[in-house]
Every structure is written in structure tokens, then in C-alpha cells.
XYZ file of C-alpha atoms in Angstrom:
289
model
C -26.677 -8.308 -11.951
C -24.145 -5.424 -12.155
C -23.392 -3.933 -15.521
C -19.852 -3.692 -16.836
C -20.012 0.076 -16.414
C -20.897 -0.261 -12.747
C -18.114 -2.914 -12.249
C -15.580 -0.596 -13.831
C -16.706 2.474 -11.709
C -16.320 0.407 -8.531
C -12.937 -0.931 -9.674
C -11.716 2.559 -10.373
C -12.644 3.816 -6.962
C -10.904 0.804 -5.436
C -7.810 1.114 -7.529
C -7.500 4.894 -6.893
C -7.673 4.419 -3.120
C -5.210 1.499 -3.162
C -2.779 3.370 -5.411
C -2.484 6.239 -2.918
C -2.977 4.484 0.390
C -1.887 0.924 0.337
C 0.179 0.091 3.460
C 2.726 -2.129 1.779
C 6.049 -2.752 3.596
C 9.446 -3.170 2.168
C 11.817 -5.943 3.369
C 13.708 -4.385 6.326
C 11.006 -1.946 7.431
C 10.543 -3.806 10.703
C 14.243 -3.624 11.656
C 14.590 -1.267 14.693
C 17.044 1.579 14.506
C 18.702 3.349 17.465
C 16.940 6.230 19.214
C 18.035 9.530 17.796
C 18.027 8.278 14.201
C 15.914 10.244 11.721
C 14.849 9.052 8.231
C 13.616 10.831 5.152
C 12.253 8.583 2.431
C 10.826 9.367 -0.952
C 8.929 6.797 -3.186
C 7.922 6.626 -6.817
C 5.455 3.927 -7.708
C 4.359 3.280 -11.321
C 1.632 0.776 -12.161
C -0.440 -0.350 -15.190
C -3.770 -2.211 -15.059
C -5.410 -3.747 -18.100
C -8.257 -5.951 -16.889
C -11.156 -5.789 -14.426
C -12.334 -8.849 -12.504
C -15.568 -9.654 -10.643
C -15.835 -12.715 -8.469
C -12.756 -14.137 -10.191
C -14.042 -13.695 -13.789
C -12.702 -11.113 -16.157
C -15.151 -8.441 -17.284
C -15.457 -7.736 -21.000
C -13.816 -4.733 -22.620
C -10.395 -3.112 -22.500
C -10.367 -0.713 -19.589
C -6.925 0.444 -18.677
C -5.632 2.455 -15.681
C -2.116 3.927 -15.188
C -0.835 5.407 -11.971
C 2.164 7.505 -11.068
C 2.315 7.837 -7.257
C 4.871 9.608 -5.114
C 5.161 9.482 -1.389
C 7.254 11.525 1.012
C 7.869 10.088 4.459
C 9.545 11.138 7.650
C 10.448 8.890 10.590
C 11.976 9.793 13.957
C 13.238 7.012 16.317
C 12.934 7.712 20.031
C 13.254 5.746 23.294
C 10.030 5.667 25.266
C 10.144 3.682 28.483
C 12.811 1.402 27.115
C 11.024 0.754 23.820
C 12.031 2.089 20.431
C 9.157 4.102 18.915
C 9.230 5.612 15.465
C 6.483 8.206 14.856
C 6.092 8.770 11.144
C 4.127 10.834 8.632
C 3.477 9.881 5.016
C 2.039 12.179 2.320
C 1.008 10.473 -0.993
C 0.434 12.399 -4.195
C 0.272 11.500 -7.858
C -1.514 11.106 -11.112
C -4.055 8.585 -12.427
C -4.786 8.227 -16.089
C -7.631 6.277 -17.644
C -6.906 4.613 -21.004
C -8.514 2.131 -23.386
C -12.254 1.849 -23.173
C -12.386 4.364 -20.246
C -10.073 6.958 -21.739
C -12.961 9.544 -21.711
C -12.470 9.748 -17.917
C -9.157 11.515 -18.628
C -6.651 11.880 -15.793
C -6.353 13.406 -12.353
C -3.388 14.740 -10.476
C -3.810 15.428 -6.765
C -2.710 14.898 -3.199
C -3.911 11.799 -1.325
C -4.843 11.267 2.331
C -2.155 11.871 5.055
C -1.047 8.726 6.882
C 0.187 8.814 10.480
C 2.046 5.804 11.918
C 3.439 4.922 15.301
C 5.625 1.763 15.167
C 6.720 0.352 18.490
C 9.490 -2.346 18.674
C 9.735 -4.992 21.372
C 13.342 -5.765 20.442
C 16.510 -3.795 20.830
C 18.236 -2.267 17.765
C 21.254 -4.544 18.341
C 19.193 -7.709 18.497
C 19.360 -10.263 15.650
C 15.554 -10.665 15.385
C 13.199 -7.668 15.393
C 9.448 -7.593 16.213
C 7.160 -4.527 16.219
C 3.541 -3.372 16.007
C 2.365 -0.281 14.092
C -1.050 1.422 14.336
C -1.738 3.659 11.311
C -4.359 6.354 11.066
C -5.338 7.622 7.638
C -6.965 11.051 7.587
C -9.529 12.180 4.992
C -7.413 15.097 3.860
C -6.861 14.281 0.202
C -8.631 15.423 -2.939
C -12.029 13.834 -3.245
C -14.832 14.477 -5.729
C -17.846 12.089 -5.609
C -18.255 12.595 -9.360
C -14.683 11.720 -10.185
C -13.805 8.021 -9.891
C -10.135 8.986 -10.204
C -10.021 10.867 -6.877
C -6.981 10.088 -4.800
C -8.712 10.753 -1.447
C -11.220 8.398 0.070
C -13.395 10.887 2.042
C -13.300 8.571 5.061
C -11.119 7.638 8.011
C -9.113 4.434 8.036
C -7.375 2.597 10.870
C -4.831 -0.183 10.304
C -3.080 -2.344 12.911
C 0.025 -4.010 11.547
C 2.498 -6.354 13.194
C 5.868 -7.359 11.608
C 9.252 -8.711 12.198
C 12.645 -9.729 10.693
C 14.459 -13.025 11.481
C 17.832 -14.005 10.137
C 17.965 -17.585 8.975
C 21.719 -17.528 8.139
C 24.378 -14.955 8.028
C 23.206 -13.911 4.553
C 19.539 -14.858 4.441
C 16.709 -13.013 6.331
C 12.990 -13.552 6.355
C 10.528 -10.511 6.829
C 6.857 -10.998 7.617
C 4.091 -8.452 8.253
C 0.295 -8.822 8.664
C -2.392 -6.231 9.221
C -6.038 -5.685 9.528
C -7.710 -2.573 8.029
C -10.888 -0.949 9.405
C -12.694 1.638 7.300
C -14.831 4.608 8.348
C -17.980 5.541 6.438
C -17.949 7.610 3.214
C -21.238 9.547 3.410
C -20.830 11.134 0.002
C -19.977 8.180 -2.276
C -20.667 8.315 -6.048
C -22.833 10.693 -8.154
C -25.874 9.909 -5.931
C -24.015 10.907 -2.735
C -24.671 7.478 -1.133
C -23.401 5.823 2.087
C -20.434 3.532 1.609
C -19.420 0.985 4.273
C -16.666 -1.613 4.059
C -15.826 -4.727 6.042
C -12.344 -5.246 7.457
C -9.574 -6.114 5.030
C -6.780 -8.558 6.001
C -3.325 -8.616 4.493
C -0.102 -10.668 4.951
C 3.196 -9.930 3.346
C 6.363 -12.012 3.328
C 9.969 -11.528 1.977
C 13.250 -13.298 1.683
C 16.397 -11.112 1.576
C 19.737 -12.399 0.488
C 22.814 -10.242 1.293
C 25.103 -10.340 -1.689
C 27.657 -7.857 -0.378
C 27.849 -5.397 2.574
C 25.062 -2.954 2.167
C 23.495 -4.715 -0.801
C 20.728 -7.427 -1.075
C 18.464 -9.142 -3.441
C 14.829 -9.892 -2.319
C 11.716 -11.679 -3.347
C 8.220 -11.193 -1.820
C 4.618 -12.409 -1.831
C 1.546 -10.449 -0.634
C -2.041 -11.612 -0.143
C -5.173 -9.598 0.670
C -8.698 -10.742 1.377
C -11.953 -9.353 2.745
C -13.140 -5.836 2.401
C -16.600 -6.301 0.924
C -18.490 -2.996 0.501
C -22.113 -2.033 1.015
C -23.761 0.993 -0.657
C -26.816 2.402 1.196
C -26.958 -0.993 2.978
C -26.867 -3.084 -0.212
C -23.967 -5.559 -0.171
C -21.914 -5.363 -3.422
C -20.450 -8.921 -3.433
C -17.030 -7.451 -4.085
C -14.985 -9.232 -1.479
C -11.331 -9.002 -2.359
C -8.954 -11.869 -2.732
C -5.607 -10.777 -4.221
C -2.104 -12.249 -4.477
C 0.955 -10.467 -5.894
C 4.624 -11.081 -6.203
C 7.720 -8.892 -6.445
C 11.491 -9.121 -6.906
C 14.136 -6.483 -6.407
C 17.041 -5.312 -4.390
C 18.560 -2.543 -2.303
C 21.934 -0.856 -2.106
C 23.596 1.602 0.271
C 25.289 4.026 -2.023
C 26.844 5.761 0.970
C 26.747 4.977 4.724
C 23.595 7.132 5.046
C 21.942 6.747 1.708
C 20.095 3.751 0.336
C 18.322 3.135 -3.001
C 15.748 0.341 -3.474
C 13.944 -0.951 -6.571
C 11.349 -3.712 -6.937
C 9.264 -5.010 -9.803
C 5.989 -6.854 -9.271
C 2.622 -7.827 -10.680
C -0.694 -9.354 -9.513
C -0.871 -13.123 -9.779
C -4.534 -13.427 -9.118
C -7.458 -11.070 -8.466
C -10.972 -11.703 -7.466
C -12.385 -8.174 -7.551
C -11.153 -4.955 -9.279
C -8.369 -4.077 -11.612
C -5.428 -6.481 -12.068
C -1.926 -4.913 -12.188
C 0.135 -6.272 -14.957
C 3.230 -4.246 -14.164
C 4.386 -2.332 -11.009
C 7.715 -0.542 -10.444
C 8.546 0.712 -7.041
C 11.531 2.994 -6.383
C 12.722 4.292 -3.004
C 15.410 6.674 -1.757
C 16.298 6.637 1.948
C 18.386 9.280 3.768
C 19.574 8.751 7.327
C 20.162 11.760 9.562
């Protein structure tokens, strides 16, 4: 049986990588924009975690983890063979701070792994409904230290295939849905003993409802569910399959024709493996060029 110390170490590694590299979408992300449009986006994500779970049971102790994550993102919309394509680059960075029973681990500020995306839309920008597919490639470029469980880099490649869309239900109400599968490369230098880490595919589905309260302003509510992703270290399965459900509420507002601000608040509803987030605040600024 795993010790609490081992469980916390594994949870820290999982939380650190998720904090910097989670491919979460915001409602409206799968709305196609006209070719020639350029976007610059900046994100701030603050989260606190105060409990570790294994196979659905809370582990003893009071380990706490706080994260401050920023992301800068650039997107360019182009027309390729009649399809709207939006090549994008995301660079995460931030700070993780251990508290409570694990405060001796201190904190770490660093840059995470670069994310490359290539969304392709099968609908026109002027259509009411939008459907697209996005392959993501995550490069092992971020800070990684096998002796530091608060590393923001994963020291492995990751490929994610995501599909999503937006469908108006009424003039004011829109539903957004996205689903993805994540494939993980090998980390050949995992943990203090420099072991081999493998991970099974991780599956995720996200859904939102947006209600337009005024031109350029909306309120939104969303649910997200992940499952899968069991790891193996040097061939030994860890029994850490994930099953997580989280919820969020928020809204967005165009403060000018080319500038939008967005804010959401959320928390984990249930967690099978790893840290449970008790608070999460996401802020986003979007500039259209």
C-alpha cells in the first residue's frame, strides 16, 4: 500500500503539470472568426487545493497547494483551402507554493511547456453553429527538476486531439461543447530515482451554457469531467486513474469593439485521485487586431 508521503508526491506532480498545461476551453473558443483576424490573449489563473484523494478517499493530513499561473497566447486566423484555420502558440508560466503539512517544499516560479495548437473549423464565420477540431502538441521546454515535485514542466511530449462546437438554442442562449483525448510521451527521468513514467490516455469533456444579457455581454455556467490517465512507474501500475468533475460560473464583457474581459470562478465537485481544488479564479483579457 502507498504511504501518505508517496501519495502526496504523486499528487504534487499531477497538480503541477495540470496547473500549467491543462487544455481547458472557455465558452466561445470554438466560434470561428474571419480570416485575417489576429488575437492576443493573456490569462491569470489562481487556485488553492487543501486535500489529497486516492481512489476516492481523502488521505490524512493537511497538505495545501496554491498556484498562480499566467498564460500568453497568440492566434492568427487564415483561410486554407476554404477552411478557417487558427494556428496558435501558448506559453504558460507561474508560481506554485506548498503550504500546510508540505510547506517545507517551499515554492517554485518558472516557465511551463510551450503549447502549439492548430484549430480547423468546418463552418463559416457567418454561420450560426460552429464546429472545429484542434490538434495540440505540448513540447518539453519548461522548467523540470526530477527532485522538485513543484516543477512546472513535465519532461515529456504530449499530444491532444480536441473537437468542439457552439450551437445557439435561442437568440440569447448558446451551448458550447468540447471533448478531447490526451496522449502522453514517456518521462525517462521521473522522481529522485530517475525512473520511467508512462501514462494511459486521458479523456475530457467540457460543456457550457451562455446567456447573452446585453450586446457584448454574457453570463455562463460550465461543467467539466476528466477520466483515465493511470500512470506506471518502471512498469508498475500506480492505481491512480483519474475521475474528476468540476463546475464554474462567470461572464464576459466587450469593454470596446476589440477588447474583451472574462472572469470565471470554479471548484472541483469530486476527485478520485490527486489534489482537490477548493477555489479557482480565471481571468482573461482578449485583444483583437
